[in-house]
Amino acid sequence: MTQDGGKGNKGQDKKAQQYGVTPQSVDFNDWYNEVVKKADLADNSPVAGAMVVKPYGSALWENIVRWLDDRFKATGHESLIFPTLIPMNFITREADHVEGFAPELFTVTKIGTEELAEPYVMRPTSETIIGHMWSGWLNSYRDLPFLHYQWGSVFRAELRTKAFLRTSEFYWHEGHTAHADEAEARAEVRMILDLYHEFCRDVLALPVVRGEKSASERFAGAVSTYSIEGMMRDGKALQSGTSHYLGQAFSRAFDVKFQTREQKEDFAHTTSWAISSRIIGALIMTHGDDAGLMMPPNIAPIQVVIVPVGRKDNFDEMVAEGERLAAQLAQNGVRVKVDKRDGVTNGFKYNDWELKGIPVRIELGPRDLEAGVVVVKNRNSGEKETLERDLAVGGMAERLEGIQAWLLQRATDFMLDNTVTVDNYDDFKAAIEAGKWVRAFHCGEPESEKAIKDETKATVRNVPLDDAEFFAEREEGGVCFHTGKPAAYGKRILFGRQY
């Protein structure tokens, strides 16, 4: 029943169900799941906890891979390929590492019907097996640094799955480097963190906070973990990338040692770092609206879609004209697609492309062709313009740049507007319950972090770096909002609920 007591319009209801998605304000979780499926990014699979990434989602991931891979190679890194299976005894050799990953491991104990003498685990990450191989490759300081990375999938058991965000198999790159000293290794960790920040800001239009994780939130076995944290449209945080300084623990466990310049024996200082397919979840939840996804032009598989508008007797002619227009745009470096689907209404096509978040739609009909114009619509503003064809083509690069900047500003404003500063626990709890991020002084005690998490489900997202783009201000002399003890870190740190 409608609010006025009527029965409503069944046709409209069916149309909304077919074309649209649940509004974010009604149920953000449903909105996300529907966008992933209806935008043809991914689908459920018959394998528990795993997803099938569809062509549109795969094209998006390929663009992500391409940009990052080019930057890794430009900074001197080399790719390699390691087995998916890792001997179980490798995982158990580093105590903190096995403790951190034990609940998530997939174990292989048989080949056919034959029991294995030594079980394998499906790769949860590759520090151990890479350390084992490095021990045979490294002899002298002259061999260093090792600057390696690989693309692939990893396996970590998830009880509550969510496409792109939490799946038992997901996709990533993992970087692994070895260095002669701590300073060089830490410089690598920071360089990668800044590269991730640049990628998120300039390519994905995601404002992220660079910072160091608290001891409780570090990667298993790391000395220091650094992260980039983004705010989703429901106020939750998403750890969007990490970079770890591992010290010499893994080198000692796997005998990764070398002869120094002084002819002494020492263990390598190692790092690891990663961005995974979770970043697609971040993109969706940062840039979506009630109509679906809004794809940043710099990463969009399709930047412009051309929808020929015609009757049965002239549709083929309009498609041909659309392809000529597409060729003009492609010559200017625009990723463009012509919607040649026949027997589908224009309304369905418009909604479909809006749901997929295509930055710009061009409509081209017989009257437009006669007048030498096209109808152009930006996905972010929803405004339509009728432009001369040459102007539409010539101005497309600037239009796409404007949409990219608009999306970054929108996301930045949302993050800043929904981050609050508090000095006591009551205000902290109220802010967290309202879906905010919180900046507050904290004593740094793991027991306090655990108590806060148990009561509020909020965790330390990170301690913003002194040169971070957001929340970097140093403030000495603070008092912990939770324990009343002197604050650690010399600044307010960032709390929030997370994915």
Tab-separated table of C-alpha atoms in Angstrom:
chain	number	residue	atom	x	y	z
A	1	MET	CA	0.000	0.000	0.000
A	2	THR	CA	1.152	3.561	-0.667
A	3	GLN	CA	1.238	6.252	2.024
A	4	ASP	CA	-2.040	7.696	0.766
A	5	GLY	CA	-3.768	4.332	1.096
A	6	GLY	CA	-3.739	3.487	-2.618
A	7	LYS	CA	-2.498	0.246	-4.110
A	8	GLY	CA	0.349	1.891	-5.962
A	9	ASN	CA	1.394	1.316	-9.519
A	10	LYS	CA	2.461	-2.293	-10.028
A	11	GLY	CA	4.109	-1.387	-13.312
A	12	GLN	CA	6.233	1.283	-11.659
A	13	ASP	CA	7.139	-1.054	-8.797
A	14	LYS	CA	8.213	-3.747	-11.249
A	15	LYS	CA	10.189	-1.231	-13.289
A	16	ALA	CA	11.995	0.043	-10.164
A	17	GLN	CA	12.774	-3.507	-9.159
A	18	GLN	CA	14.112	-4.301	-12.627
A	19	TYR	CA	16.159	-1.164	-13.213
A	20	GLY	CA	17.019	0.279	-9.831
A	21	VAL	CA	18.717	-0.602	-6.577
A	22	THR	CA	17.745	-0.190	-2.943
A	23	PRO	CA	18.584	3.399	-1.859
A	24	GLN	CA	21.706	3.735	0.257
A	25	SER	CA	19.774	5.410	3.059
A	26	VAL	CA	17.346	2.469	3.272
A	27	ASP	CA	19.908	-0.344	3.420
A	28	PHE	CA	23.501	0.308	2.456
A	29	ASN	CA	24.394	-3.382	2.519
A	30	ASP	CA	21.574	-4.296	0.122
A	31	TRP	CA	22.497	-1.342	-2.080
A	32	TYR	CA	26.086	-2.575	-2.350
A	33	ASN	CA	25.178	-6.184	-3.090
A	34	GLU	CA	22.664	-5.130	-5.744
A	35	VAL	CA	25.113	-2.758	-7.443
A	36	VAL	CA	27.779	-5.464	-7.632
A	37	LYS	CA	25.331	-7.866	-9.245
A	38	LYS	CA	23.200	-5.551	-11.412
A	39	ALA	CA	26.201	-3.605	-12.700
A	40	ASP	CA	27.658	-6.935	-13.879
A	41	LEU	CA	30.795	-6.610	-11.775
A	42	ALA	CA	30.654	-10.014	-10.086
A	43	ASP	CA	28.364	-12.908	-9.245
A	44	ASN	CA	28.160	-15.639	-6.639
A	45	SER	CA	30.023	-18.849	-7.367
A	46	PRO	CA	29.361	-22.492	-6.484
A	47	VAL	CA	32.523	-22.381	-4.351
A	48	ALA	CA	31.667	-21.288	-0.819
A	49	GLY	CA	33.078	-17.869	-0.036
A	50	ALA	CA	34.334	-17.195	-3.565
A	51	MET	CA	33.064	-14.937	-6.337
A	52	VAL	CA	33.099	-14.942	-10.117
A	53	VAL	CA	34.327	-11.642	-11.529
A	54	LYS	CA	32.405	-10.809	-14.700
A	55	PRO	CA	33.863	-9.080	-17.784
A	56	TYR	CA	33.042	-5.527	-16.628
A	57	GLY	CA	34.588	-6.163	-13.212
A	58	SER	CA	37.546	-7.899	-14.813
A	59	ALA	CA	38.135	-4.955	-17.149
A	60	LEU	CA	38.152	-2.649	-14.126
A	61	TRP	CA	40.663	-4.894	-12.329
A	62	GLU	CA	42.831	-5.017	-15.463
A	63	ASN	CA	42.994	-1.206	-15.496
A	64	ILE	CA	44.026	-1.244	-11.829
A	65	VAL	CA	46.681	-3.881	-12.514
A	66	ARG	CA	47.995	-2.009	-15.550
A	67	TRP	CA	48.515	1.314	-13.732
A	68	LEU	CA	50.163	-0.239	-10.683
A	69	ASP	CA	52.284	-2.667	-12.684
A	70	ASP	CA	53.677	0.153	-14.793
A	71	ARG	CA	54.614	2.093	-11.647
A	72	PHE	CA	56.231	-0.905	-9.973
A	73	LYS	CA	58.431	-1.492	-13.004
A	74	ALA	CA	59.217	2.230	-13.286
A	75	THR	CA	60.526	2.153	-9.697
A	76	GLY	CA	62.845	-0.781	-10.395
A	77	HIS	CA	60.706	-3.684	-9.195
A	78	GLU	CA	60.631	-7.039	-11.001
A	79	SER	CA	57.742	-9.475	-11.157
A	80	LEU	CA	57.987	-13.179	-10.427
A	81	ILE	CA	55.574	-16.094	-10.027
A	82	PHE	CA	55.465	-18.414	-7.029
A	83	PRO	CA	53.435	-21.579	-6.388
A	84	THR	CA	49.969	-21.351	-4.858
A	85	LEU	CA	50.834	-24.212	-2.479
A	86	ILE	CA	53.192	-23.549	0.429
A	87	PRO	CA	54.609	-26.243	2.753
A	88	MET	CA	52.900	-26.080	6.137
A	89	ASN	CA	56.236	-26.086	7.969
A	90	PHE	CA	57.109	-22.784	6.261
A	91	ILE	CA	54.072	-21.110	7.850
A	92	THR	CA	54.881	-22.463	11.315
A	93	ARG	CA	58.501	-21.299	11.215
A	94	GLU	CA	57.680	-17.681	12.104
A	95	ALA	CA	55.716	-17.666	15.377
A	96	ASP	CA	53.755	-14.399	15.021
A	97	HIS	CA	52.978	-15.179	11.407
A	98	VAL	CA	51.414	-18.579	12.083
A	99	GLU	CA	49.464	-17.219	15.040
A	100	GLY	CA	48.015	-14.471	12.843
A	101	PHE	CA	47.004	-16.706	9.939
A	102	ALA	CA	46.221	-20.091	11.510
A	103	PRO	CA	42.404	-19.616	11.686
A	104	GLU	CA	42.261	-18.648	7.986
A	105	LEU	CA	44.377	-21.361	6.365
A	106	PHE	CA	43.145	-23.731	3.659
A	107	THR	CA	45.096	-26.975	4.059
A	108	VAL	CA	45.824	-29.636	1.424
A	109	THR	CA	46.449	-33.055	2.980
A	110	LYS	CA	45.812	-35.437	0.067
A	111	ILE	CA	46.696	-35.945	-3.571
A	112	GLY	CA	43.969	-38.218	-4.905
A	113	THR	CA	43.550	-40.797	-2.145
A	114	GLU	CA	47.140	-40.607	-0.931
A	115	GLU	CA	47.856	-38.776	2.324
A	116	LEU	CA	50.685	-36.261	2.057
A	117	ALA	CA	53.587	-36.684	4.445
A	118	GLU	CA	53.798	-32.895	4.698
A	119	PRO	CA	50.581	-30.843	4.310
A	120	TYR	CA	50.458	-27.775	2.116
A	121	VAL	CA	48.514	-24.578	2.674
A	122	MET	CA	46.868	-22.533	-0.045
A	123	ARG	CA	48.810	-19.283	-0.222
A	124	PRO	CA	47.519	-16.782	2.388
A	125	THR	CA	50.533	-14.570	1.575
A	126	SER	CA	54.031	-15.419	0.379
A	127	GLU	CA	56.580	-14.043	2.844
A	128	THR	CA	57.598	-17.546	3.889
A	129	ILE	CA	58.151	-19.233	0.538
A	130	ILE	CA	59.805	-16.131	-0.899
A	131	GLY	CA	62.125	-16.023	2.125
A	132	HIS	CA	63.012	-19.661	1.515
A	133	MET	CA	63.965	-18.941	-2.106
A	134	TRP	CA	65.840	-15.755	-1.250
A	135	SER	CA	68.070	-17.724	1.112
A	136	GLY	CA	69.448	-19.555	-1.924
A	137	TRP	CA	69.720	-16.480	-4.133
A	138	LEU	CA	71.386	-14.040	-1.731
A	139	ASN	CA	75.116	-14.117	-1.033
A	140	SER	CA	76.529	-10.610	-0.904
A	141	TYR	CA	75.432	-7.031	-0.274
A	142	ARG	CA	76.082	-6.590	-3.996
A	143	ASP	CA	72.993	-8.743	-4.706
A	144	LEU	CA	70.746	-6.337	-2.822
A	145	PRO	CA	68.200	-4.910	-2.927
A	146	PHE	CA	65.763	-7.582	-4.052
A	147	LEU	CA	62.735	-5.704	-5.402
A	148	HIS	CA	60.110	-8.331	-6.223
A	149	TYR	CA	56.346	-8.592	-6.577
A	150	GLN	CA	53.768	-10.950	-8.013
A	151	TRP	CA	50.130	-10.809	-9.108
A	152	GLY	CA	47.830	-13.654	-8.168
A	153	SER	CA	45.119	-14.864	-5.837
A	154	VAL	CA	45.340	-15.708	-2.160
A	155	PHE	CA	43.173	-17.810	0.114
A	156	ARG	CA	41.937	-16.875	3.583
A	157	ALA	CA	38.829	-18.487	5.020
A	158	GLU	CA	35.913	-16.071	5.497
A	159	LEU	CA	32.730	-17.019	7.332
A	160	ARG	CA	30.788	-13.888	6.339
A	161	THR	CA	31.570	-13.047	2.742
A	162	LYS	CA	30.925	-9.930	0.682
A	163	ALA	CA	31.948	-9.590	-2.958
A	164	PHE	CA	35.302	-7.813	-3.377
A	165	LEU	CA	35.467	-6.964	0.336
A	166	ARG	CA	35.655	-10.316	2.070
A	167	THR	CA	35.962	-13.492	0.023
A	168	SER	CA	37.893	-16.668	0.741
A	169	GLU	CA	39.810	-16.196	-2.498
A	170	PHE	CA	40.753	-12.711	-3.600
A	171	TYR	CA	43.147	-11.085	-6.052
A	172	TRP	CA	46.109	-8.840	-5.403
A	173	HIS	CA	49.705	-8.012	-5.959
A	174	GLU	CA	52.111	-8.703	-3.134
A	175	GLY	CA	55.419	-6.899	-3.057
A	176	HIS	CA	58.427	-8.386	-1.264
A	177	THR	CA	61.762	-6.621	-0.986
A	178	ALA	CA	65.026	-7.303	0.840
A	179	HIS	CA	67.583	-4.663	1.819
A	180	ALA	CA	70.988	-4.360	3.429
A	181	ASP	CA	69.840	-2.045	6.223
A	182	GLU	CA	66.789	-0.795	8.055
A	183	ALA	CA	66.870	2.744	6.660
A	184	GLU	CA	66.714	1.526	3.057
A	185	ALA	CA	63.920	-0.929	3.875
A	186	ARG	CA	61.866	1.728	5.647
A	187	ALA	CA	62.358	4.099	2.715
A	188	GLU	CA	60.912	1.373	0.457
A	189	VAL	CA	57.898	0.956	2.750
A	190	ARG	CA	57.214	4.683	2.664
A	191	MET	CA	57.745	4.987	-1.099
A	192	ILE	CA	55.143	2.289	-1.732
A	193	LEU	CA	52.690	3.843	0.728
A	194	ASP	CA	52.990	7.158	-1.116
A	195	LEU	CA	52.557	5.399	-4.465
A	196	TYR	CA	49.338	3.813	-3.180
A	197	HIS	CA	48.165	7.215	-1.966
A	198	GLU	CA	48.848	8.743	-5.379
A	199	PHE	CA	46.984	5.913	-7.110
A	200	CYS	CA	43.928	6.259	-4.893
A	201	ARG	CA	43.809	10.055	-5.139
A	202	ASP	CA	44.659	10.624	-8.799
A	203	VAL	CA	43.259	7.495	-10.451
A	204	LEU	CA	40.429	6.228	-8.247
A	205	ALA	CA	39.424	9.652	-6.836
A	206	LEU	CA	39.604	8.172	-3.328
A	207	PRO	CA	40.788	10.434	-0.503
A	208	VAL	CA	42.757	8.244	1.908
A	209	VAL	CA	44.577	8.821	5.178
A	210	ARG	CA	48.182	7.630	5.308
A	211	GLY	CA	49.298	6.443	8.720
A	212	GLU	CA	50.909	3.796	10.893
A	213	LYS	CA	48.897	1.003	12.474
A	214	SER	CA	48.893	0.550	16.226
A	215	ALA	CA	50.676	-2.511	17.628
A	216	SER	CA	47.358	-4.357	17.911
A	217	GLU	CA	46.552	-3.798	14.246
A	218	ARG	CA	49.916	-4.691	12.706
A	219	PHE	CA	50.369	-7.378	10.094
A	220	ALA	CA	51.310	-10.698	11.671
A	221	GLY	CA	55.081	-10.696	12.094
A	222	ALA	CA	55.671	-7.045	11.136
A	223	VAL	CA	57.703	-4.482	13.060
A	224	SER	CA	55.669	-1.619	11.556
A	225	THR	CA	52.550	-1.589	9.391
A	226	TYR	CA	51.380	1.451	7.438
A	227	SER	CA	47.992	1.778	5.787
A	228	ILE	CA	45.809	3.979	3.664
A	229	GLU	CA	42.286	4.291	5.067
A	230	GLY	CA	39.228	5.450	3.131
A	231	MET	CA	35.748	6.394	4.319
A	232	MET	CA	32.808	4.688	2.651
A	233	ARG	CA	29.402	6.352	2.196
A	234	ASP	CA	28.064	4.613	5.318
A	235	GLY	CA	30.864	6.077	7.446
A	236	LYS	CA	32.811	2.841	7.836
A	237	ALA	CA	36.521	2.656	7.110
A	238	LEU	CA	38.103	0.425	4.526
A	239	GLN	CA	41.790	-0.391	4.756
A	240	SER	CA	42.645	0.126	1.118
A	241	GLY	CA	46.323	-0.798	1.048
A	242	THR	CA	49.169	-1.726	3.393
A	243	SER	CA	52.951	-1.515	3.472
A	244	HIS	CA	54.966	-3.387	6.119
A	245	TYR	CA	58.477	-3.177	7.512
A	246	LEU	CA	59.230	-6.749	8.610
A	247	GLY	CA	62.635	-6.172	10.175
A	248	GLN	CA	64.840	-9.271	10.171
A	249	ALA	CA	62.362	-11.796	11.639
A	250	PHE	CA	61.522	-13.550	8.368
A	251	SER	CA	65.161	-13.418	7.276
A	252	ARG	CA	66.249	-15.134	10.469
A	253	ALA	CA	63.479	-17.740	10.137
A	254	PHE	CA	64.520	-18.558	6.558
A	255	ASP	CA	68.248	-17.853	6.757
A	256	VAL	CA	68.173	-14.895	4.337
A	257	LYS	CA	71.671	-13.613	5.091
A	258	PHE	CA	74.489	-11.961	3.198
A	259	GLN	CA	78.091	-10.806	3.422
A	260	THR	CA	78.236	-7.083	4.279
A	261	ARG	CA	80.723	-4.516	2.932
A	262	GLU	CA	82.675	-5.059	6.123
A	263	GLN	CA	82.861	-8.805	5.386
A	264	LYS	CA	80.507	-9.629	8.231
A	265	GLU	CA	77.407	-11.826	8.073
A	266	ASP	CA	74.028	-10.160	8.511
A	267	PHE	CA	70.356	-10.867	7.886
A	268	ALA	CA	68.407	-8.894	5.279
A	269	HIS	CA	65.804	-6.319	6.274
A	270	THR	CA	62.576	-7.152	4.441
A	271	THR	CA	59.312	-5.499	3.484
A	272	SER	CA	55.977	-6.547	2.050
A	273	TRP	CA	53.084	-4.536	0.639
A	274	ALA	CA	49.775	-5.048	-1.146
A	275	ILE	CA	46.603	-3.652	-2.637
A	276	SER	CA	43.911	-6.234	-3.309
A	277	SER	CA	40.598	-6.509	-5.119
A	278	ARG	CA	39.087	-4.942	-1.976
A	279	ILE	CA	39.939	-1.644	-3.669
A	280	ILE	CA	37.052	-2.264	-6.092
A	281	GLY	CA	34.733	-2.460	-3.091
A	282	ALA	CA	36.177	0.852	-1.892
A	283	LEU	CA	35.525	2.446	-5.280
A	284	ILE	CA	31.905	1.257	-5.319
A	285	MET	CA	31.124	2.354	-1.762
A	286	THR	CA	32.855	5.725	-2.102
A	287	HIS	CA	31.415	6.825	-5.433
A	288	GLY	CA	27.968	5.294	-5.580
A	289	ASP	CA	24.583	6.971	-5.257
A	290	ASP	CA	20.994	5.771	-5.246
A	291	ALA	CA	21.119	5.180	-9.018
A	292	GLY	CA	24.111	2.839	-8.721
A	293	LEU	CA	27.829	3.262	-9.328
A	294	MET	CA	29.726	6.364	-10.450
A	295	MET	CA	32.944	5.275	-12.122
A	296	PRO	CA	35.933	7.672	-11.990
A	297	PRO	CA	36.928	8.376	-15.600
A	298	ASN	CA	40.633	7.722	-15.001
A	299	ILE	CA	39.965	4.052	-14.182
A	300	ALA	CA	36.647	3.444	-15.971
A	301	PRO	CA	36.745	0.585	-18.511
A	302	ILE	CA	34.220	2.625	-20.521
A	303	GLN	CA	34.453	6.406	-20.237
A	304	VAL	CA	31.768	7.245	-22.770
A	305	VAL	CA	28.831	5.198	-23.986
A	306	ILE	CA	27.019	6.160	-27.191
A	307	VAL	CA	23.350	5.185	-27.368
A	308	PRO	CA	21.971	5.328	-30.921
A	309	VAL	CA	18.294	6.297	-30.855
A	310	GLY	CA	16.234	5.195	-33.830
A	311	ARG	CA	13.269	3.251	-35.151
A	312	LYS	CA	13.441	-0.215	-36.656
A	313	ASP	CA	13.785	1.226	-40.158
A	314	ASN	CA	16.788	3.434	-39.337
A	315	PHE	CA	18.385	1.831	-36.280
A	316	ASP	CA	21.246	0.273	-38.241
A	317	GLU	CA	22.004	3.667	-39.779
A	318	MET	CA	22.156	5.269	-36.323
A	319	VAL	CA	24.432	2.496	-35.042
A	320	ALA	CA	26.798	3.093	-37.957
A	321	GLU	CA	26.801	6.805	-37.189
A	322	GLY	CA	27.453	6.016	-33.525
A	323	GLU	CA	30.471	3.957	-34.524
A	324	ARG	CA	31.831	6.841	-36.585
A	325	LEU	CA	31.454	9.114	-33.565
A	326	ALA	CA	33.127	6.488	-31.369
A	327	ALA	CA	36.088	6.353	-33.739
A	328	GLN	CA	36.514	10.127	-33.422
A	329	LEU	CA	36.536	9.885	-29.625
A	330	ALA	CA	38.872	6.889	-29.638
A	331	GLN	CA	41.368	8.854	-31.729
A	332	ASN	CA	41.522	11.285	-28.794
A	333	GLY	CA	42.274	8.483	-26.338
A	334	VAL	CA	38.741	8.065	-24.985
A	335	ARG	CA	37.564	4.570	-24.013
A	336	VAL	CA	34.191	4.410	-25.731
A	337	LYS	CA	31.467	1.875	-26.443
A	338	VAL	CA	28.456	1.948	-28.771
A	339	ASP	CA	25.324	0.317	-27.378
A	340	LYS	CA	24.148	-1.719	-30.386
A	341	ARG	CA	21.570	-3.769	-28.526
A	342	ASP	CA	18.388	-4.146	-30.567
A	343	GLY	CA	14.973	-4.914	-29.128
A	344	VAL	CA	15.796	-3.139	-25.854
A	345	THR	CA	14.139	0.140	-24.911
A	346	ASN	CA	16.156	3.328	-24.662
A	347	GLY	CA	14.981	3.696	-21.074
A	348	PHE	CA	16.442	0.321	-20.163
A	349	LYS	CA	19.740	1.221	-21.809
A	350	TYR	CA	19.944	4.571	-20.002
A	351	ASN	CA	19.292	2.975	-16.621
A	352	ASP	CA	21.704	0.155	-17.331
A	353	TRP	CA	24.589	2.491	-18.120
A	354	GLU	CA	23.795	4.762	-15.184
A	355	LEU	CA	23.827	1.738	-12.880
A	356	LYS	CA	27.232	0.748	-14.278
A	357	GLY	CA	28.460	4.271	-13.602
A	358	ILE	CA	29.653	5.199	-17.118
A	359	PRO	CA	30.904	8.798	-16.711
A	360	VAL	CA	29.359	10.213	-19.914
A	361	ARG	CA	26.448	9.130	-22.090
A	362	ILE	CA	25.897	10.434	-25.604
A	363	GLU	CA	22.512	10.059	-27.264
A	364	LEU	CA	22.377	10.225	-31.050
A	365	GLY	CA	19.113	10.239	-32.975
A	366	PRO	CA	18.028	11.063	-36.559
A	367	ARG	CA	17.109	14.664	-35.721
A	368	ASP	CA	20.431	15.122	-33.914
A	369	LEU	CA	22.216	13.798	-36.977
A	370	GLU	CA	20.407	16.241	-39.263
A	371	ALA	CA	21.205	19.158	-36.959
A	372	GLY	CA	24.838	18.127	-36.483
A	373	VAL	CA	24.437	17.839	-32.706
A	374	VAL	CA	24.499	15.199	-29.970
A	375	VAL	CA	22.919	15.031	-26.505
A	376	VAL	CA	25.525	14.641	-23.764
A	377	LYS	CA	24.783	13.647	-20.166
A	378	ASN	CA	27.245	13.493	-17.264
A	379	ARG	CA	26.593	10.618	-14.854
A	380	ASN	CA	27.579	12.669	-11.799
A	381	SER	CA	25.339	15.705	-12.382
A	382	GLY	CA	22.522	14.138	-14.418
A	383	GLU	CA	22.388	17.257	-16.572
A	384	LYS	CA	21.883	16.981	-20.326
A	385	GLU	CA	23.421	19.282	-22.914
A	386	THR	CA	22.838	19.521	-26.645
A	387	LEU	CA	26.184	20.251	-28.269
A	388	GLU	CA	27.596	20.533	-31.743
A	389	ARG	CA	29.253	17.246	-32.549
A	390	ASP	CA	32.768	18.659	-32.924
A	391	LEU	CA	32.470	20.528	-29.636
A	392	ALA	CA	31.337	17.376	-27.850
A	393	VAL	CA	34.294	15.416	-29.223
A	394	GLY	CA	36.870	18.159	-28.724
A	395	GLY	CA	35.743	18.934	-25.192
A	396	MET	CA	35.472	15.356	-23.956
A	397	ALA	CA	38.886	15.178	-22.277
A	398	GLU	CA	38.147	18.317	-20.272
A	399	ARG	CA	34.685	16.995	-19.387
A	400	LEU	CA	36.142	13.741	-18.070
A	401	GLU	CA	38.751	15.633	-16.052
A	402	GLY	CA	35.968	17.688	-14.501
A	403	ILE	CA	34.026	14.578	-13.484
A	404	GLN	CA	37.175	13.043	-11.976
A	405	ALA	CA	37.825	16.178	-9.899
A	406	TRP	CA	34.168	16.376	-8.841
A	407	LEU	CA	34.194	12.799	-7.543
A	408	LEU	CA	37.373	13.367	-5.535
A	409	GLN	CA	35.980	16.568	-4.013
A	410	ARG	CA	32.664	14.908	-3.184
A	411	ALA	CA	34.407	12.039	-1.405
A	412	THR	CA	36.807	14.385	0.403
A	413	ASP	CA	33.992	16.619	1.642
A	414	PHE	CA	32.073	13.587	2.872
A	415	MET	CA	35.070	12.266	4.802
A	416	LEU	CA	35.846	15.621	6.424
A	417	ASP	CA	32.196	16.337	7.236
A	418	ASN	CA	31.872	12.948	8.942
A	419	THR	CA	35.038	13.031	11.029
A	420	VAL	CA	34.748	14.510	14.514
A	421	THR	CA	37.143	15.330	17.347
A	422	VAL	CA	36.297	14.139	20.885
A	423	ASP	CA	37.920	14.215	24.323
A	424	ASN	CA	35.777	11.810	26.370
A	425	TYR	CA	34.401	8.302	26.014
A	426	ASP	CA	30.717	9.246	26.019
A	427	ASP	CA	31.186	11.575	23.060
A	428	PHE	CA	33.303	8.893	21.378
A	429	LYS	CA	30.566	6.266	21.698
A	430	ALA	CA	27.898	8.674	20.430
A	431	ALA	CA	29.993	9.614	17.398
A	432	ILE	CA	30.811	6.003	16.514
A	433	GLU	CA	27.161	5.023	16.851
A	434	ALA	CA	26.289	7.866	14.471
A	435	GLY	CA	28.619	6.387	11.834
A	436	LYS	CA	31.456	8.885	12.204
A	437	TRP	CA	35.195	8.622	12.230
A	438	VAL	CA	36.698	9.921	15.452
A	439	ARG	CA	39.956	11.751	16.114
A	440	ALA	CA	41.048	11.400	19.732
A	441	PHE	CA	44.052	11.118	22.027
A	442	HIS	CA	44.820	7.574	23.104
A	443	CYS	CA	47.283	5.998	25.523
A	444	GLY	CA	48.354	3.304	23.052
A	445	GLU	CA	47.630	0.393	25.379
A	446	PRO	CA	46.389	-2.747	23.570
A	447	GLU	CA	44.073	-3.576	26.487
A	448	SER	CA	42.320	-0.238	26.042
A	449	GLU	CA	41.979	-0.786	22.280
A	450	LYS	CA	40.431	-4.194	22.910
A	451	ALA	CA	37.952	-2.812	25.439
A	452	ILE	CA	36.918	-0.059	23.022
A	453	LYS	CA	36.504	-2.558	20.200
A	454	ASP	CA	34.489	-4.978	22.358
A	455	GLU	CA	32.042	-2.261	23.391
A	456	THR	CA	31.785	-0.099	20.264
A	457	LYS	CA	33.176	-2.258	17.381
A	458	ALA	CA	35.507	0.642	16.588
A	459	THR	CA	39.225	0.130	16.033
A	460	VAL	CA	42.272	2.308	15.554
A	461	ARG	CA	42.403	2.903	11.832
A	462	ASN	CA	45.868	4.434	11.959
A	463	VAL	CA	48.087	7.134	13.415
A	464	PRO	CA	48.201	9.747	10.617
A	465	LEU	CA	51.692	10.519	9.380
A	466	ASP	CA	53.118	13.969	10.055
A	467	ASP	CA	52.955	14.781	6.332
A	468	ALA	CA	49.627	13.063	5.686
A	469	GLU	CA	47.150	15.016	3.578
A	470	PHE	CA	44.520	14.776	6.324
A	471	PHE	CA	44.567	14.859	10.148
A	472	ALA	CA	48.360	15.235	10.426
A	473	GLU	CA	48.477	17.916	13.131
A	474	ARG	CA	50.716	17.186	16.116
A	475	GLU	CA	49.318	17.980	19.562
A	476	GLU	CA	51.485	17.251	22.583
A	477	GLY	CA	50.245	16.814	26.128
A	478	GLY	CA	46.925	15.135	25.408
A	479	VAL	CA	45.040	12.778	27.731
A	480	CYS	CA	43.571	9.455	26.604
A	481	PHE	CA	39.806	9.730	26.168
A	482	HIS	CA	39.357	6.159	27.436
A	483	THR	CA	41.813	5.599	30.300
A	484	GLY	CA	42.688	9.147	31.362
A	485	LYS	CA	46.395	8.311	31.020
A	486	PRO	CA	48.889	10.456	29.099
A	487	ALA	CA	48.407	10.147	25.362
A	488	ALA	CA	50.887	8.348	23.150
A	489	TYR	CA	51.827	9.278	19.581
A	490	GLY	CA	51.962	13.077	20.084
A	491	LYS	CA	48.745	13.579	18.132
A	492	ARG	CA	45.139	12.501	17.869
A	493	ILE	CA	44.674	9.159	16.141
A	494	LEU	CA	41.880	7.898	13.954
A	495	PHE	CA	39.148	5.488	15.084
A	496	GLY	CA	36.213	4.053	13.181
A	497	ARG	CA	34.217	0.960	12.437
A	498	GLN	CA	35.627	-0.978	9.536
A	499	TYR	CA	34.893	-3.439	6.763
